[in-house]
CSV table of C-alpha atoms in Angstrom, one decimal:
chain,number,residue,atom,x,y,z
A,894,MET,CA,-106.7,-145.6,-0.2
A,895,PRO,CA,-108.9,-147.0,2.5
A,896,SER,CA,-107.3,-148.1,5.6
A,897,VAL,CA,-107.5,-151.8,6.6
A,898,ASN,CA,-107.2,-152.9,10.2
A,899,SER,CA,-106.0,-156.4,11.0
A,900,PRO,CA,-108.8,-159.0,11.3
A,901,VAL,CA,-108.1,-159.1,15.1
A,902,GLY,CA,-109.0,-155.4,15.2
A,903,LEU,CA,-112.6,-156.3,14.5
A,904,LYS,CA,-113.0,-157.7,18.0
A,905,LYS,CA,-112.8,-154.4,19.8
A,906,ASN,CA,-115.2,-152.7,17.4
A,907,ALA,CA,-118.0,-155.1,18.0
A,908,LEU,CA,-117.6,-156.6,21.5
A,909,GLY,CA,-120.3,-154.3,22.8
A,910,LEU,CA,-122.9,-155.6,20.4
A,911,TRP,CA,-122.4,-159.3,20.1
A,912,SER,CA,-123.1,-161.9,22.7
A,913,VAL,CA,-120.7,-164.4,21.1
A,914,PRO,CA,-117.1,-163.1,21.0
A,915,THR,CA,-115.8,-162.0,17.6
A,916,ALA,CA,-112.8,-164.4,17.7
A,917,GLN,CA,-115.2,-167.3,18.0
A,918,LYS,CA,-117.2,-166.1,15.1
A,919,LEU,CA,-114.1,-165.8,13.0
A,920,VAL,CA,-113.1,-169.4,13.9
A,921,LEU,CA,-116.6,-170.6,13.0
A,922,MET,CA,-116.6,-168.7,9.7
A,923,PHE,CA,-113.2,-170.0,8.7
A,924,PHE,CA,-114.1,-173.6,9.8
A,925,PHE,CA,-117.2,-173.7,7.6
A,926,ALA,CA,-115.4,-172.1,4.7
A,927,GLY,CA,-112.5,-174.6,5.0
A,928,ILE,CA,-114.9,-177.6,5.2
A,929,THR,CA,-117.0,-176.6,2.3
A,930,PHE,CA,-114.4,-175.1,-0.1
A,931,GLY,CA,-110.9,-175.9,1.4
A,932,ALA,CA,-108.0,-173.6,1.0
A,933,THR,CA,-110.0,-171.6,-1.6
A,934,GLY,CA,-112.8,-171.1,0.8
A,935,LEU,CA,-110.3,-169.9,3.5
A,936,GLY,CA,-108.9,-167.4,1.0
A,937,ALA,CA,-112.3,-166.1,0.0
A,938,MET,CA,-113.3,-165.8,3.6
A,939,LEU,CA,-110.1,-163.9,4.4
A,940,LEU,CA,-110.7,-161.6,1.5
A,941,MET,CA,-114.3,-160.9,2.7
A,942,THR,CA,-113.0,-160.3,6.3
A,943,LEU,CA,-110.5,-157.8,5.0
A,944,LEU,CA,-113.0,-156.0,2.8
A,945,ALA,CA,-115.6,-155.9,5.6
A,946,ASN,CA,-113.0,-154.1,7.7
A,947,THR,CA,-112.2,-151.3,5.3
A,948,ASN,CA,-113.6,-147.9,5.8
A,949,LEU,CA,-115.0,-147.9,2.2
A,950,GLY,CA,-118.7,-148.5,1.8
A,951,LYS,CA,-119.5,-148.5,5.5
A,952,ASP,CA,-123.3,-148.5,6.2
A,953,GLU,CA,-124.7,-146.9,9.3
A,954,SER,CA,-126.9,-149.2,11.3
A,955,ALA,CA,-130.0,-147.0,10.9
A,956,LYS,CA,-130.0,-147.4,7.2
A,957,HIS,CA,-130.9,-151.0,7.5
A,958,GLY,CA,-134.0,-151.5,9.7
A,959,ILE,CA,-132.8,-154.7,11.2
A,960,SER,CA,-129.1,-154.3,11.7
A,961,LEU,CA,-127.8,-152.7,14.9
A,962,SER,CA,-124.2,-152.6,13.9
A,963,GLU,CA,-122.2,-150.6,11.4
A,964,SER,CA,-121.6,-153.0,8.5
A,965,SER,CA,-119.9,-152.9,5.1
A,966,ARG,CA,-121.9,-152.6,1.9
A,967,LEU,CA,-119.2,-154.2,-0.1
A,968,GLY,CA,-120.5,-157.8,-0.1
A,969,GLY,CA,-121.4,-157.6,-3.7
A,970,LEU,CA,-117.9,-156.3,-4.6
A,971,ALA,CA,-116.4,-159.2,-2.7
A,972,ILE,CA,-118.5,-161.7,-4.6
A,973,ALA,CA,-117.6,-160.0,-7.9
A,974,ILE,CA,-113.9,-160.1,-7.1
A,975,ILE,CA,-113.9,-163.8,-6.2
A,976,VAL,CA,-116.0,-164.8,-9.2
A,977,PHE,CA,-113.7,-162.8,-11.5
A,978,ILE,CA,-110.5,-164.4,-10.1
A,979,TYR,CA,-112.0,-167.8,-10.4
A,980,ILE,CA,-113.4,-167.5,-13.9
A,981,ALA,CA,-110.5,-165.6,-15.4
A,982,GLY,CA,-108.0,-168.0,-13.9
A,983,LEU,CA,-109.9,-171.1,-15.1
A,984,SER,CA,-110.5,-169.7,-18.6
A,985,LEU,CA,-106.9,-168.8,-19.0
A,986,MET,CA,-105.4,-172.0,-17.7
A,987,SER,CA,-107.8,-174.6,-18.9
A,988,PRO,CA,-108.7,-174.6,-22.6
A,989,TYR,CA,-111.3,-177.2,-21.9
A,990,THR,CA,-113.4,-175.1,-19.7
A,991,SER,CA,-116.1,-173.1,-21.4
A,992,GLY,CA,-115.9,-169.4,-20.9
A,993,LEU,CA,-118.6,-166.8,-20.4
A,994,GLU,CA,-119.5,-165.9,-23.9
A,995,ARG,CA,-120.9,-169.0,-25.4
A,996,ASP,CA,-123.0,-167.0,-27.9
A,997,ALA,CA,-124.2,-163.4,-28.4
A,998,THR,CA,-127.0,-163.8,-25.8
A,999,PHE,CA,-124.5,-164.5,-23.1
A,1000,LEU,CA,-122.3,-161.6,-24.2
A,1001,TYR,CA,-125.2,-159.2,-23.9
A,1002,LEU,CA,-126.3,-160.9,-20.7
A,1003,TRP,CA,-123.0,-160.3,-19.0
A,1004,CYS,CA,-122.7,-156.8,-20.3
A,1005,ALA,CA,-126.1,-156.0,-18.7
A,1006,VAL,CA,-125.0,-157.7,-15.4
A,1007,LEU,CA,-121.8,-155.7,-15.4
A,1008,PHE,CA,-123.7,-152.5,-15.9
A,1009,CYS,CA,-126.2,-153.2,-13.2
A,1010,GLY,CA,-123.4,-154.1,-10.8
A,1011,LEU,CA,-121.6,-150.9,-11.6
A,1012,LEU,CA,-124.8,-148.9,-11.1
A,1013,GLY,CA,-125.1,-150.5,-7.6
A,1014,PHE,CA,-121.4,-150.0,-6.9
A,1015,ALA,CA,-121.7,-146.2,-7.5
A,1016,GLU,CA,-124.4,-146.2,-4.9
A,1017,ASP,CA,-122.4,-148.3,-2.4
A,1018,ILE,CA,-119.4,-146.0,-2.6
A,1019,LYS,CA,-121.3,-142.7,-2.6
A,1020,PRO,CA,-124.9,-143.0,-1.4
A,1021,ASP,CA,-127.4,-140.9,-3.4
A,1022,PHE,CA,-124.7,-140.4,-6.1
A,1023,LEU,CA,-127.6,-141.1,-8.6
A,1024,THR,CA,-131.1,-140.0,-8.0
A,1025,PRO,CA,-133.6,-142.9,-7.6
A,1026,SER,CA,-135.4,-141.9,-10.9
A,1027,LEU,CA,-132.1,-141.8,-12.8
A,1028,ARG,CA,-131.2,-145.3,-11.5
A,1029,LEU,CA,-134.6,-146.5,-12.6
A,1030,VAL,CA,-134.2,-145.0,-16.0
A,1031,ALA,CA,-130.7,-146.6,-16.3
A,1032,LYS,CA,-132.1,-150.0,-15.3
A,1033,PHE,CA,-134.9,-149.7,-17.8
A,1034,SER,CA,-132.5,-148.7,-20.6
A,1035,VAL,CA,-130.0,-151.5,-19.9
A,1036,LEU,CA,-132.5,-154.3,-19.5
A,1037,GLY,CA,-134.6,-153.0,-22.3
A,1038,ALA,CA,-131.6,-153.0,-24.6
A,1039,LEU,CA,-130.7,-156.5,-23.4
A,1040,PHE,CA,-134.1,-158.0,-24.3
A,1041,TRP,CA,-134.2,-156.0,-27.6
A,1042,LEU,CA,-130.8,-157.4,-28.6
A,1043,SER,CA,-131.5,-160.9,-27.2
A,1044,PRO,CA,-135.2,-161.7,-27.8
A,1045,ALA,CA,-134.3,-165.3,-27.1
A,1046,LEU,CA,-134.4,-164.3,-23.4
A,1047,ILE,CA,-138.2,-163.5,-23.7
A,1048,PRO,CA,-140.3,-166.6,-22.8
A,1049,VAL,CA,-143.0,-167.4,-25.3
A,1050,SER,CA,-145.0,-169.4,-22.8
A,1051,ILE,CA,-145.2,-169.4,-19.0
A,1052,GLY,CA,-148.3,-171.6,-18.7
A,1053,VAL,CA,-150.8,-168.7,-18.1
A,1054,PRO,CA,-152.7,-168.3,-21.4
A,1055,ALA,CA,-153.6,-164.6,-20.9
A,1056,ILE,CA,-149.9,-163.6,-20.3
A,1057,ASP,CA,-148.7,-166.0,-23.0
A,1058,PHE,CA,-150.8,-164.1,-25.5
A,1059,PHE,CA,-149.2,-160.8,-24.6
A,1060,LEU,CA,-145.7,-162.2,-24.5
A,1061,ASN,CA,-146.1,-163.4,-28.1
A,1062,LEU,CA,-146.9,-159.9,-29.3
A,1063,PRO,CA,-143.5,-158.5,-30.4
A,1064,VAL,CA,-143.2,-155.1,-28.8
A,1065,LEU,CA,-145.6,-155.8,-25.9
A,1066,GLY,CA,-143.8,-159.0,-25.0
A,1067,TRP,CA,-140.5,-157.1,-24.8
A,1068,ALA,CA,-142.1,-154.3,-22.7
A,1069,LEU,CA,-143.7,-156.7,-20.3
A,1070,VAL,CA,-140.4,-158.6,-19.7
A,1071,THR,CA,-138.5,-155.4,-19.3
A,1072,VAL,CA,-140.9,-154.1,-16.7
A,1073,PHE,CA,-140.8,-157.4,-14.9
A,1074,ALA,CA,-137.0,-157.5,-15.0
A,1075,VAL,CA,-136.6,-154.0,-13.5
A,1076,GLY,CA,-139.2,-154.9,-10.8
A,1077,PHE,CA,-137.4,-158.1,-10.0
A,1078,ILE,CA,-134.1,-156.4,-9.5
A,1079,ASN,CA,-135.7,-153.8,-7.3
A,1080,ALA,CA,-137.5,-156.5,-5.4
A,1081,LEU,CA,-134.3,-158.3,-4.6
A,1082,ASN,CA,-132.7,-155.0,-3.5
A,1083,MET,CA,-135.7,-154.3,-1.2
A,1084,ALA,CA,-135.6,-157.8,0.3
A,1085,ASP,CA,-131.9,-157.4,1.3
A,1086,GLY,CA,-132.7,-156.6,4.8
A,1087,ALA,CA,-131.7,-159.6,7.0
A,1088,ASN,CA,-128.6,-161.7,7.3
A,1089,GLY,CA,-128.7,-164.6,4.9
A,1090,LEU,CA,-132.0,-163.7,3.3
A,1091,VAL,CA,-131.1,-162.7,-0.2
A,1092,PRO,CA,-127.7,-164.6,-0.1
A,1093,GLY,CA,-129.7,-167.7,1.0
A,1094,ILE,CA,-132.1,-167.3,-1.9
A,1095,ALA,CA,-129.2,-166.7,-4.3
A,1096,LEU,CA,-127.3,-169.7,-2.9
A,1097,ALA,CA,-130.3,-172.0,-3.4
A,1098,ALA,CA,-130.9,-170.6,-7.0
A,1099,PHE,CA,-127.3,-171.0,-8.0
A,1100,ALA,CA,-127.2,-174.5,-6.6
A,1101,VAL,CA,-130.3,-175.4,-8.7
A,1102,PHE,CA,-128.7,-173.8,-11.8
A,1103,PHE,CA,-125.4,-175.4,-11.3
A,1104,MET,CA,-126.9,-178.9,-10.8
A,1105,GLU,CA,-128.9,-178.4,-14.0
A,1106,TYR,CA,-126.2,-177.0,-16.2
A,1107,GLY,CA,-122.8,-177.4,-14.5
A,1108,ARG,CA,-121.5,-174.1,-16.1
A,1109,PRO,CA,-118.3,-172.9,-14.6
A,1110,MET,CA,-119.8,-169.5,-14.0
A,1111,ASP,CA,-122.6,-171.0,-12.0
A,1112,GLY,CA,-120.0,-172.9,-10.0
A,1113,ALA,CA,-118.0,-169.8,-9.3
A,1114,LEU,CA,-121.2,-167.9,-8.2
A,1115,LEU,CA,-122.3,-170.8,-6.0
A,1116,PHE,CA,-118.8,-170.8,-4.4
A,1117,ALA,CA,-118.8,-167.0,-3.8
A,1118,CYS,CA,-122.4,-166.9,-2.5
A,1119,THR,CA,-121.8,-169.9,-0.2
A,1120,ILE,CA,-118.8,-168.1,1.4
A,1121,PHE,CA,-120.7,-164.8,1.6
A,1122,PHE,CA,-123.7,-166.7,3.1
A,1123,ILE,CA,-121.6,-168.2,5.9
A,1124,PHE,CA,-119.9,-164.9,6.6
A,1125,ASN,CA,-123.2,-162.9,6.6
A,1126,VAL,CA,-125.2,-165.3,8.8
A,1127,ILE,CA,-122.5,-165.8,11.4
A,1128,SER,CA,-121.1,-162.3,11.7
A,1129,GLY,CA,-123.6,-159.8,10.2
A,1130,TRP,CA,-120.7,-157.6,9.2
A,1131,TYR,CA,-121.7,-157.5,5.6
A,1132,PHE,CA,-124.6,-156.4,3.4
A,1133,LEU,CA,-124.8,-157.4,-0.2
A,1134,GLY,CA,-125.1,-153.7,-1.0
A,1135,ASP,CA,-126.6,-152.4,-4.2
A,1136,THR,CA,-123.7,-153.9,-6.1
A,1137,GLY,CA,-124.7,-157.4,-4.9
A,1138,SER,CA,-128.4,-157.0,-5.1
A,1139,TYR,CA,-128.4,-155.4,-8.6
A,1140,GLY,CA,-125.7,-157.6,-9.9
A,1141,LEU,CA,-127.0,-160.9,-8.5
A,1142,GLY,CA,-130.5,-159.8,-9.3
A,1143,ALA,CA,-129.6,-159.4,-13.0
A,1144,VAL,CA,-127.8,-162.8,-13.1
A,1145,LEU,CA,-130.6,-164.6,-11.4
A,1146,LEU,CA,-133.2,-162.9,-13.6
A,1147,CYS,CA,-131.4,-163.8,-16.8
A,1148,TYR,CA,-130.6,-167.4,-15.7
A,1149,GLY,CA,-134.2,-167.8,-14.7
A,1150,LEU,CA,-135.5,-166.5,-18.0
A,1151,LEU,CA,-133.1,-168.7,-19.9
A,1152,GLY,CA,-134.1,-171.7,-17.9
A,1153,VAL,CA,-137.8,-171.1,-18.7
A,1154,VAL,CA,-137.1,-170.4,-22.4
A,1155,ASP,CA,-135.1,-173.6,-22.9
A,1156,GLY,CA,-137.8,-175.6,-21.1
A,1157,HIS,CA,-135.6,-176.9,-18.2
A,1158,PHE,CA,-137.7,-175.0,-15.7
A,1159,SER,CA,-141.3,-174.0,-15.6
A,1160,ALA,CA,-142.2,-170.4,-14.8
A,1161,GLY,CA,-144.0,-171.8,-11.7
A,1162,PHE,CA,-140.7,-173.2,-10.5
A,1163,MET,CA,-139.0,-169.8,-10.8
A,1164,ALA,CA,-142.0,-168.1,-9.1
A,1165,ALA,CA,-141.7,-170.6,-6.2
A,1166,LEU,CA,-137.9,-170.1,-6.1
A,1167,PHE,CA,-138.0,-166.3,-6.0
A,1168,CYS,CA,-141.4,-166.0,-4.2
A,1169,TYR,CA,-140.3,-164.0,-1.2
A,1170,PRO,CA,-138.6,-160.9,-2.9
A,1171,CYS,CA,-141.4,-160.7,-5.5
A,1172,ILE,CA,-144.4,-161.0,-3.1
A,1173,ASP,CA,-142.8,-158.8,-0.5
A,1174,PHE,CA,-142.1,-156.2,-3.1
A,1175,LEU,CA,-145.7,-156.2,-4.4
A,1176,VAL,CA,-147.2,-156.2,-0.9
A,1177,SER,CA,-144.9,-153.3,0.2
A,1178,VAL,CA,-145.8,-151.2,-2.9
A,1179,ILE,CA,-149.6,-151.8,-2.2
A,1180,ARG,CA,-149.1,-151.0,1.5
A,1181,ARG,CA,-147.4,-147.7,0.8
A,1182,TRP,CA,-149.9,-146.8,-1.9
A,1183,ARG,CA,-152.8,-147.4,0.5
A,1184,ALA,CA,-151.0,-145.3,3.1
A,1185,GLY,CA,-150.8,-142.4,0.6
A,1186,ARG,CA,-147.0,-142.6,0.4
A,1187,SER,CA,-144.6,-143.0,-2.4
A,1188,SER,CA,-144.5,-146.7,-3.5
A,1189,PHE,CA,-140.7,-146.7,-3.3
A,1190,SER,CA,-140.2,-145.0,0.0
A,1191,ALA,CA,-138.5,-147.1,2.6
A,1192,ASP,CA,-140.3,-148.4,5.7
A,1193,ASN,CA,-140.1,-151.1,8.3
A,1194,GLY,CA,-143.3,-152.9,7.4
A,1195,HIS,CA,-141.7,-155.9,5.5
A,1196,LEU,CA,-142.3,-159.4,6.8
A,1197,HIS,CA,-138.6,-159.7,7.6
A,1198,ASN,CA,-138.8,-156.6,9.8
A,1199,ARG,CA,-141.8,-157.9,11.7
A,1200,LEU,CA,-140.4,-161.5,12.0
A,1201,HIS,CA,-137.1,-160.0,13.3
A,1202,GLN,CA,-138.9,-158.0,15.9
A,1203,PHE,CA,-140.8,-161.1,16.9
A,1204,LEU,CA,-137.6,-163.1,17.3
A,1205,LYS,CA,-135.6,-160.3,19.0
A,1206,ALA,CA,-137.9,-160.5,21.9
A,1207,ARG,CA,-137.1,-164.2,22.3
A,1208,VAL,CA,-133.4,-164.4,21.3
A,1209,ARG,CA,-130.8,-162.5,23.3
A,1210,SER,CA,-128.4,-161.8,20.5
A,1211,SER,CA,-129.5,-159.2,18.0
A,1212,VAL,CA,-127.2,-160.8,15.3
A,1213,MET,CA,-128.7,-164.2,16.0
A,1214,ALA,CA,-132.3,-162.8,15.7
A,1215,ASN,CA,-131.3,-161.1,12.5
A,1216,SER,CA,-129.7,-164.2,11.1
A,1217,PHE,CA,-132.6,-166.5,12.2
A,1218,THR,CA,-134.9,-164.1,10.3
A,1219,GLY,CA,-133.0,-164.5,7.1
A,1220,LEU,CA,-132.5,-168.2,7.5
A,1221,ILE,CA,-136.2,-168.9,8.3
A,1222,ILE,CA,-137.4,-166.9,5.3
A,1223,SER,CA,-134.9,-168.0,2.7
A,1224,GLY,CA,-135.0,-171.6,4.0
A,1225,SER,CA,-138.8,-171.9,4.0
A,1226,THR,CA,-139.0,-170.5,0.4
A,1227,ALA,CA,-136.0,-171.0,-1.9
A,1228,GLY,CA,-134.4,-173.5,0.5
A,1229,LEU,CA,-137.5,-175.7,0.4
A,1230,VAL,CA,-137.6,-175.5,-3.4
A,1231,LEU,CA,-134.0,-176.6,-3.5
A,1232,VAL,CA,-134.7,-179.6,-1.3
A,1233,ILE,CA,-137.7,-180.6,-3.3
A,1234,HIS,CA,-135.6,-180.3,-6.5
A,1235,LEU,CA,-132.8,-182.3,-4.9
A,1236,LEU,CA,-135.2,-185.1,-3.9
A,1237,ASP,CA,-136.7,-185.0,-7.4
A,1238,VAL,CA,-140.2,-185.0,-5.9
A,1239,LEU,CA,-141.6,-182.6,-8.6
A,1240,PRO,CA,-140.0,-182.2,-12.1
A,1241,SER,CA,-138.5,-178.7,-12.4
A,1242,ALA,CA,-140.4,-178.2,-15.7
A,1243,SER,CA,-143.8,-179.0,-14.1
A,1244,ASP,CA,-146.5,-176.3,-13.9
A,1245,LEU,CA,-147.5,-177.9,-10.6
A,1246,TRP,CA,-144.9,-175.6,-9.1
A,1247,TYR,CA,-147.5,-172.8,-9.4
A,1248,GLY,CA,-149.4,-174.7,-6.6
A,1249,PHE,CA,-146.3,-174.5,-4.4
A,1250,PHE,CA,-146.0,-170.8,-5.2
A,1251,VAL,CA,-149.7,-170.2,-4.2
A,1252,PHE,CA,-148.9,-172.1,-0.9
A,1253,GLU,CA,-145.9,-169.8,-0.3
A,1254,VAL,CA,-148.1,-166.7,-1.0
A,1255,VAL,CA,-150.8,-167.9,1.4
A,1256,ALA,CA,-148.1,-168.6,4.1
A,1257,TYR,CA,-146.6,-165.2,3.6
A,1258,LEU,CA,-149.9,-163.4,4.0
A,1259,SER,CA,-150.9,-165.5,7.0
A,1260,VAL,CA,-147.7,-164.9,8.9
A,1261,LEU,CA,-147.7,-161.2,8.0
A,1262,LYS,CA,-151.3,-160.8,9.2
A,1263,TYR,CA,-150.5,-162.6,12.4
A,1264,LEU,CA,-147.3,-160.6,13.1
A,1265,THR,CA,-149.2,-157.4,12.3
A,1266,SER,CA,-151.9,-158.2,14.7
A,1267,ILE,CA,-149.6,-158.7,17.6
A,1268,GLN,CA,-147.2,-155.8,17.0
A,1269,PRO,CA,-147.8,-152.0,17.2
A,1270,LYS,CA,-148.9,-150.6,13.9
A,1271,THR,CA,-147.1,-147.3,13.8
A,1272,GLN,CA,-143.6,-148.7,14.6
A,1273,TYR,CA,-143.6,-150.7,11.3
A,1274,SER,CA,-145.6,-148.8,8.9
A,1275,ASP,CA,-143.9,-145.4,9.3
A,1276,PRO,CA,-141.2,-144.4,6.8
A,1277,LEU,CA,-137.6,-144.7,8.0
B,1119,MET,CA,-98.2,-153.0,5.0
B,1120,ARG,CA,-99.5,-156.0,7.0
B,1121,SER,CA,-102.9,-155.6,5.3
B,1122,ILE,CA,-101.2,-156.0,1.9
B,1123,VAL,CA,-99.7,-159.3,3.0
B,1124,TYR,CA,-103.2,-160.4,4.2
B,1125,PHE,CA,-104.7,-159.5,0.8
B,1126,MET,CA,-101.9,-161.4,-0.9
B,1127,VAL,CA,-102.5,-164.5,1.2
B,1128,ALA,CA,-106.2,-164.3,0.5
B,1129,PHE,CA,-105.6,-164.1,-3.3
B,1130,GLY,CA,-103.0,-166.8,-3.1
B,1131,LEU,CA,-105.4,-169.2,-1.3
B,1132,ILE,CA,-108.1,-168.5,-3.9
B,1133,TRP,CA,-105.6,-169.1,-6.6
B,1134,VAL,CA,-104.9,-172.6,-5.1
B,1135,GLY,CA,-108.5,-173.6,-6.0
B,1136,VAL,CA,-108.3,-172.0,-9.4
B,1137,LEU,CA,-105.1,-174.0,-10.1
B,1138,GLU,CA,-106.6,-177.2,-8.8
B,1139,SER,CA,-109.7,-176.8,-10.9
B,1140,ALA,CA,-107.8,-175.9,-14.1
B,1141,THR,CA,-105.2,-178.7,-13.7
B,1142,SER,CA,-108.0,-181.2,-12.9
B,1143,SER,CA,-109.8,-180.2,-16.1
B,1144,VAL,CA,-106.7,-180.5,-18.3
B,1145,ASP,CA,-105.7,-183.8,-16.7
B,1146,ASP,CA,-109.2,-185.2,-17.2
B,1147,PHE,CA,-109.0,-184.5,-20.9
B,1148,ARG,CA,-105.5,-185.9,-21.2
B,1149,HIS,CA,-106.1,-189.1,-19.3
B,1150,ARG,CA,-109.8,-189.9,-19.4
B,1151,PRO,CA,-111.2,-189.1,-22.8
B,1152,ASP,CA,-114.2,-191.4,-22.5
B,1153,VAL,CA,-117.3,-189.6,-21.2
B,1154,GLY,CA,-117.4,-191.7,-18.1
B,1155,ASP,CA,-117.8,-190.5,-14.6
B,1156,VAL,CA,-115.2,-188.5,-12.7
B,1157,GLU,CA,-116.0,-190.1,-9.4
B,1158,HIS,CA,-112.5,-191.4,-8.7
B,1159,GLN,CA,-110.7,-188.3,-9.5
B,1160,GLY,CA,-111.1,-186.8,-6.0
B,1161,SER,CA,-107.9,-186.8,-4.0
B,1162,VAL,CA,-106.6,-185.6,-0.7
B,1163,GLU,CA,-104.9,-182.7,-2.4
B,1164,ARG,CA,-108.1,-181.7,-4.2
B,1165,ILE,CA,-110.1,-181.9,-1.0
B,1166,LEU,CA,-107.6,-179.7,0.8
B,1167,ALA,CA,-107.6,-177.3,-2.1
B,1168,VAL,CA,-111.3,-177.0,-2.8
B,1169,GLY,CA,-113.0,-178.7,0.1
B,1170,LEU,CA,-115.9,-181.2,0.1
B,1171,VAL,CA,-118.5,-179.1,-1.7
B,1172,GLY,CA,-115.8,-177.6,-4.0
B,1173,ASN,CA,-114.8,-181.1,-5.0
B,1174,LEU,CA,-118.3,-181.7,-6.3
B,1175,VAL,CA,-118.3,-178.4,-8.1
B,1176,VAL,CA,-115.0,-179.1,-9.8
B,1177,LYS,CA,-116.3,-182.5,-10.9
B,1178,SER,CA,-119.4,-180.9,-12.4
B,1179,ILE,CA,-117.3,-178.3,-14.2
B,1180,ILE,CA,-115.0,-181.0,-15.7
B,1181,THR,CA,-118.1,-182.9,-16.9
B,1182,ASN,CA,-119.6,-179.8,-18.3
B,1183,GLY,CA,-116.3,-178.9,-20.0
B,1184,ARG,CA,-116.2,-182.3,-21.7
B,1185,ARG,CA,-119.8,-182.1,-22.9
B,1186,THR,CA,-119.2,-178.6,-24.3
B,1187,VAL,CA,-116.0,-179.3,-26.0
B,1188,ILE,CA,-117.3,-182.5,-27.5
B,1189,ALA,CA,-120.6,-181.0,-28.5
B,1190,GLU,CA,-118.9,-178.1,-30.2
B,1191,GLY,CA,-116.8,-180.5,-32.2
B,1192,HIS,CA,-113.6,-178.5,-31.7
B,1193,GLU,CA,-111.8,-181.4,-30.1
B,1194,THR,CA,-111.4,-185.1,-30.8
B,1195,PHE,CA,-109.8,-187.8,-28.8
B,1196,SER,CA,-106.9,-189.8,-30.3
B,1197,GLU,CA,-107.6,-193.5,-30.1
B,1198,SER,CA,-104.0,-194.6,-29.7
B,1199,ASN,CA,-102.7,-192.6,-26.8
B,1200,GLN,CA,-106.1,-191.2,-25.6
B,1201,VAL,CA,-104.7,-187.7,-25.6
B,1202,LEU,CA,-107.0,-184.8,-26.6
B,1203,SER,CA,-106.0,-183.3,-29.9
B,1204,ARG,CA,-107.4,-180.3,-31.8
B,1205,SER,CA,-109.5,-181.2,-34.8
B,1206,VAL,CA,-108.9,-179.0,-37.8
B,1207,GLU,CA,-112.2,-180.1,-39.5
B,1208,GLY,CA,-114.3,-179.4,-36.4
B,1209,SER,CA,-113.2,-175.8,-35.8
B,1210,ASP,CA,-114.7,-172.9,-37.5
């Protein structure tokens, strides 16, 4: 049984690292949670505060390139608990609220999400419990089985003729989507390196999905991700952990594919929404391959590492520099897509979103090139 | 011991929002069967329970519930008392 200190106890653990007193952070976090989600938000924030202060799933600062404080990796677990309570309660008490399993596709989808989350949870509780290759095989197996059992999740057209041709070939289409799915989940896990980065992207994505469909599950995920986002950005006490990045990655992937399949969203829209993790993943793999290292070895050469270093020299608080990094990246990619969607400037089913995606890629490469040119090479390209 | 109390408070507060969402959904079907907006259903209690953003989320969930229930044909509205009743013909 992990020991839990009182929330006040957090103050003495962290005073040496943060420029703003911890008590003020707690007040700010609870204020925003109360304004956005009332008593429920306060409850969710309290639950996250308590879980963040358990000894279970603690992550040493050195394991995350940006973070300087010892934080909890149980962010994903906290989100899962809140979503479970909300959905289970709502389904039990209101017969007029649709549940999770609307059809077989959703049943398989949530089974795959659960398995991915559990895979990450094992890693959060006991690091290196499973070897990287075993985790990769497990992800391929689960997602491969999902797409085999639910071929309705495989898009037949994404607006790129060459890829559409292959997607329409039965086995090749399945294999392509499975490889993409595993890559996407790994990309989201790799991008989880700054406060509010992946939570911000997930928040924007769930807001888009909820506005489009209004499903209770989307609402519960939007709620949990909003509270986690507030917590993560203000305090920096939490990481999503592998539970969060694998679980949320699987949900976002499946929702995105469903949205493209049913024609509500274009593939270009999804590319623009999830641009940062995907591009950062590809660029990181190429960078490591060119350096003669394993493509999946960790290093500090990501754009968020370099942007954080740039900001740290200009902002006194390390947590603020960390949070600004996440907010700038998630805000200028997924956040911007959300705003454009809200303003209805561009229809979500339009292929013109590919243009926005190209703009994001050019912006990513330009900023990365600039930051690389002004920062020492070895510090950021060496393995951790 | 104190931490258990904190956890209970946290779960209790989350449950307030669950209760508010569920009762709002049921009330909506009992008293407003027409597929109109649910704009006027926000109240001080609901704002306190689920907050400003949560209020919008609950409204969308109610609207989605209506659409789903009606589209699936499992439920019909009684004309006389406007109370939702189960349709034998509509269910599988």
